[in-house]
Tab-separated table of C-alpha atoms in Angstrom:
chain	number	residue	atom	x	y	z
A	236	MET	CA	26.839	-62.233	19.462
A	237	ALA	CA	29.761	-60.541	17.841
A	238	ALA	CA	33.259	-60.797	19.519
A	239	ASP	CA	33.160	-57.064	20.396
A	240	GLY	CA	30.233	-57.749	22.561
A	241	VAL	CA	27.320	-56.397	20.496
A	242	PHE	CA	24.017	-57.991	20.785
A	243	ASP	CA	20.932	-57.231	18.586
A	244	LEU	CA	18.015	-56.952	21.045
A	245	GLY	CA	15.379	-55.775	17.995
A	246	GLY	CA	16.699	-58.549	16.023
A	247	GLN	CA	15.707	-61.018	18.290
A	248	PRO	CA	12.569	-63.197	17.298
A	249	GLU	CA	9.274	-62.290	19.426
A	250	GLN	CA	9.127	-64.749	22.654
A	251	SER	CA	5.188	-64.035	22.532
A	252	ARG	CA	2.687	-62.050	20.247
A	253	GLU	CA	-0.960	-61.451	20.814
A	254	ASP	CA	-3.022	-58.918	18.212
A	255	GLY	CA	0.546	-56.892	17.574
A	256	SER	CA	1.889	-56.456	21.602
A	257	TRP	CA	5.158	-58.432	21.891
A	258	LEU	CA	7.836	-59.144	23.588
A	259	LYS	CA	11.628	-59.815	22.785
A	260	ILE	CA	13.966	-61.184	25.650
A	261	ALA	CA	17.673	-61.046	25.734
A	262	SER	CA	19.184	-63.166	28.398
A	263	ALA	CA	21.918	-65.580	29.438
A	264	GLN	CA	20.858	-68.126	27.081
A	265	GLU	CA	20.504	-65.449	23.948
A	266	PHE	CA	23.698	-63.582	24.676
A	267	PRO	CA	26.348	-65.009	27.098
A	268	ALA	CA	28.079	-62.034	28.535
A	269	SER	CA	24.582	-61.244	30.214
A	270	PHE	CA	25.506	-63.990	33.008
A	271	ASN	CA	23.837	-61.704	35.649
A	272	MET	CA	21.180	-59.494	33.777
A	273	THR	CA	18.519	-59.930	30.951
A	274	GLY	CA	17.162	-57.264	29.005
A	275	ALA	CA	13.854	-57.037	26.911
A	276	ILE	CA	11.844	-55.033	25.023
A	277	VAL	CA	7.954	-54.972	25.366
A	278	HIS	CA	5.780	-53.925	22.924
A	279	LEU	CA	2.092	-52.441	23.553
A	280	GLU	CA	-0.508	-51.867	21.053
A	281	PRO	CA	-3.318	-49.609	22.392
A	282	GLY	CA	-5.679	-51.138	25.009
A	283	ALA	CA	-3.884	-54.124	25.141
A	284	LEU	CA	-2.252	-55.627	28.510
A	285	ARG	CA	0.734	-57.355	29.395
A	286	THR	CA	-1.110	-59.842	31.878
A	287	MET	CA	-0.544	-60.361	35.607
A	288	HIS	CA	2.587	-62.000	36.217
A	289	TRP	CA	5.694	-62.158	38.476
A	290	HIS	CA	9.297	-62.436	38.331
A	291	PRO	CA	10.726	-65.235	41.064
A	292	ASN	CA	14.121	-64.745	40.126
A	293	ALA	CA	14.663	-61.292	39.691
A	294	ALA	CA	13.602	-57.707	40.016
A	295	GLU	CA	12.191	-55.271	37.185
A	296	TRP	CA	13.384	-51.861	36.027
A	297	GLN	CA	11.639	-50.597	33.750
A	298	TYR	CA	12.674	-47.734	30.923
A	299	VAL	CA	9.939	-45.931	28.708
A	300	LEU	CA	11.055	-45.722	25.249
A	301	ASN	CA	8.189	-44.255	23.758
A	302	GLY	CA	4.499	-43.504	24.685
A	303	SER	CA	2.849	-44.202	28.250
A	304	TYR	CA	1.378	-47.401	30.075
A	305	ASP	CA	0.026	-48.251	33.278
A	306	LEU	CA	2.208	-50.232	35.834
A	307	SER	CA	0.056	-51.653	38.323
A	308	VAL	CA	1.960	-53.656	41.153
A	309	PHE	CA	0.731	-55.746	43.799
A	310	ALA	CA	2.493	-56.924	46.987
A	311	SER	CA	1.128	-59.127	49.675
A	312	GLU	CA	-1.411	-58.130	52.333
A	313	GLY	CA	-3.685	-55.887	50.050
A	314	GLN	CA	-0.541	-53.584	49.191
A	315	ALA	CA	-1.086	-52.568	45.635
A	316	SER	CA	-0.329	-49.207	43.271
A	317	VAL	CA	-1.143	-48.100	39.838
A	318	SER	CA	1.167	-45.553	38.098
A	319	ARG	CA	1.216	-43.675	34.719
A	320	LEU	CA	4.669	-43.728	33.191
A	321	LYS	CA	5.474	-41.801	29.981
A	322	ARG	CA	8.144	-41.318	27.540
A	323	GLY	CA	11.507	-41.188	29.669
A	324	ASP	CA	10.069	-42.619	33.209
A	325	VAL	CA	11.752	-45.277	35.332
A	326	GLY	CA	9.464	-47.772	37.021
A	327	TYR	CA	10.426	-50.693	39.252
A	328	VAL	CA	8.999	-53.872	40.789
A	329	PRO	CA	10.978	-55.656	43.270
A	330	ARG	CA	11.137	-59.287	43.059
A	331	GLY	CA	8.535	-61.721	43.483
A	332	TYR	CA	5.861	-59.090	43.204
A	333	GLY	CA	2.949	-59.250	40.611
A	334	HIS	CA	2.407	-56.520	38.277
A	335	ALA	CA	0.797	-55.651	34.579
A	336	LEU	CA	0.887	-53.032	32.179
A	337	MET	CA	-1.752	-51.854	30.652
A	338	ASN	CA	-2.028	-49.045	27.616
A	339	THR	CA	-4.949	-46.896	28.070
A	340	SER	CA	-3.133	-44.450	25.466
A	341	SER	CA	-3.910	-44.057	21.665
A	342	GLY	CA	-0.183	-44.641	20.860
A	343	ALA	CA	1.756	-48.106	21.116
A	344	PRO	CA	4.448	-47.792	23.600
A	345	ASP	CA	8.013	-49.722	23.669
A	346	VAL	CA	9.563	-50.458	26.947
A	347	LEU	CA	13.314	-51.551	27.571
A	348	VAL	CA	13.022	-53.990	30.575
A	349	VAL	CA	15.708	-54.868	32.577
A	350	PHE	CA	16.320	-58.059	35.560
A	351	ASP	CA	18.714	-58.256	37.784
A	352	SER	CA	19.377	-61.967	36.388
A	353	GLY	CA	20.740	-63.674	33.306
A	354	SER	CA	18.140	-66.293	33.719
A	355	TYR	CA	14.574	-65.133	32.408
A	356	GLU	CA	11.594	-66.785	34.311
A	357	ALA	CA	8.109	-65.121	34.875
A	358	ILE	CA	4.759	-66.768	36.484
A	359	ASN	CA	1.740	-65.760	34.710
A	360	LEU	CA	-1.412	-65.426	36.525
A	361	ASN	CA	-3.486	-67.479	33.737
A	362	ASP	CA	-0.683	-70.089	34.109
A	363	TRP	CA	-0.961	-70.380	37.831
A	364	LEU	CA	-4.913	-70.797	38.042
A	365	ALA	CA	-4.643	-73.132	35.041
A	366	ALA	CA	-1.819	-75.279	37.092
A	367	ASN	CA	-4.233	-75.514	39.965
A	368	PRO	CA	-8.418	-77.126	40.712
A	369	ASP	CA	-11.266	-74.630	40.464
A	370	SER	CA	-11.407	-75.562	44.376
A	371	VAL	CA	-7.962	-74.676	45.551
A	372	VAL	CA	-8.602	-71.162	43.154
A	373	ALA	CA	-12.019	-70.709	45.107
A	374	ASN	CA	-10.798	-71.263	48.516
A	375	ASN	CA	-7.715	-69.295	47.897
A	376	PHE	CA	-9.817	-66.271	46.882
A	377	GLU	CA	-12.640	-67.148	48.944
A	378	ILE	CA	-15.145	-66.887	45.664
A	379	PRO	CA	-17.480	-69.900	44.895
A	380	ARG	CA	-16.359	-72.089	42.581
A	381	SER	CA	-18.155	-71.677	39.619
A	382	LEU	CA	-16.686	-68.615	39.678
A	383	ALA	CA	-13.276	-69.903	39.585
A	384	GLN	CA	-14.669	-72.321	36.898
A	385	GLN	CA	-14.876	-69.062	34.462
A	386	LEU	CA	-11.410	-67.777	34.846
A	387	PRO	CA	-8.953	-67.697	32.190
A	388	LYS	CA	-6.748	-70.764	31.929
A	389	ARG	CA	-4.740	-70.302	29.182
A	390	ASN	CA	-1.316	-69.390	28.599
A	391	ALA	CA	-1.412	-65.313	27.527
A	392	ASP	CA	1.459	-62.831	27.875
A	393	PHE	CA	-1.021	-60.515	26.307
A	394	ALA	CA	-4.623	-59.854	26.658
A	395	PRO	CA	-5.667	-58.352	23.201
A	396	ASN	CA	-7.136	-54.746	23.026
């Protein structure tokens, strides 16, 4: 960080990358001046998915820099929505709500994401599935254990196109 408080988010290394999609983060760890907020850029290749995840410590604000994508948000008791966001739109995800970003367009959108915490935390559904025995997953989702055994169990921020 420069003495004037400027930080090169675009120059940050990619925290996660899969088939051209990536995530760059500027939390208080990378940018100490950002003690109460985190910024990120998400780049989604055509057909790619930022997998289902949630942030236990922060709400999320998304500003579409270019392109378009679908934002799916999931809450308790069956509440869910899917919204198409395009250049200039802002999306919002409350703290703890599950959500995913899917690029259904032919372009590759870039999204500026801001969290209201200086610490970046994300729990991917795949990680949660991998951390629990198949019997627990089957019981929670009321599905056959054989189906629970087939669910993805690898850490992946992005599903390829």
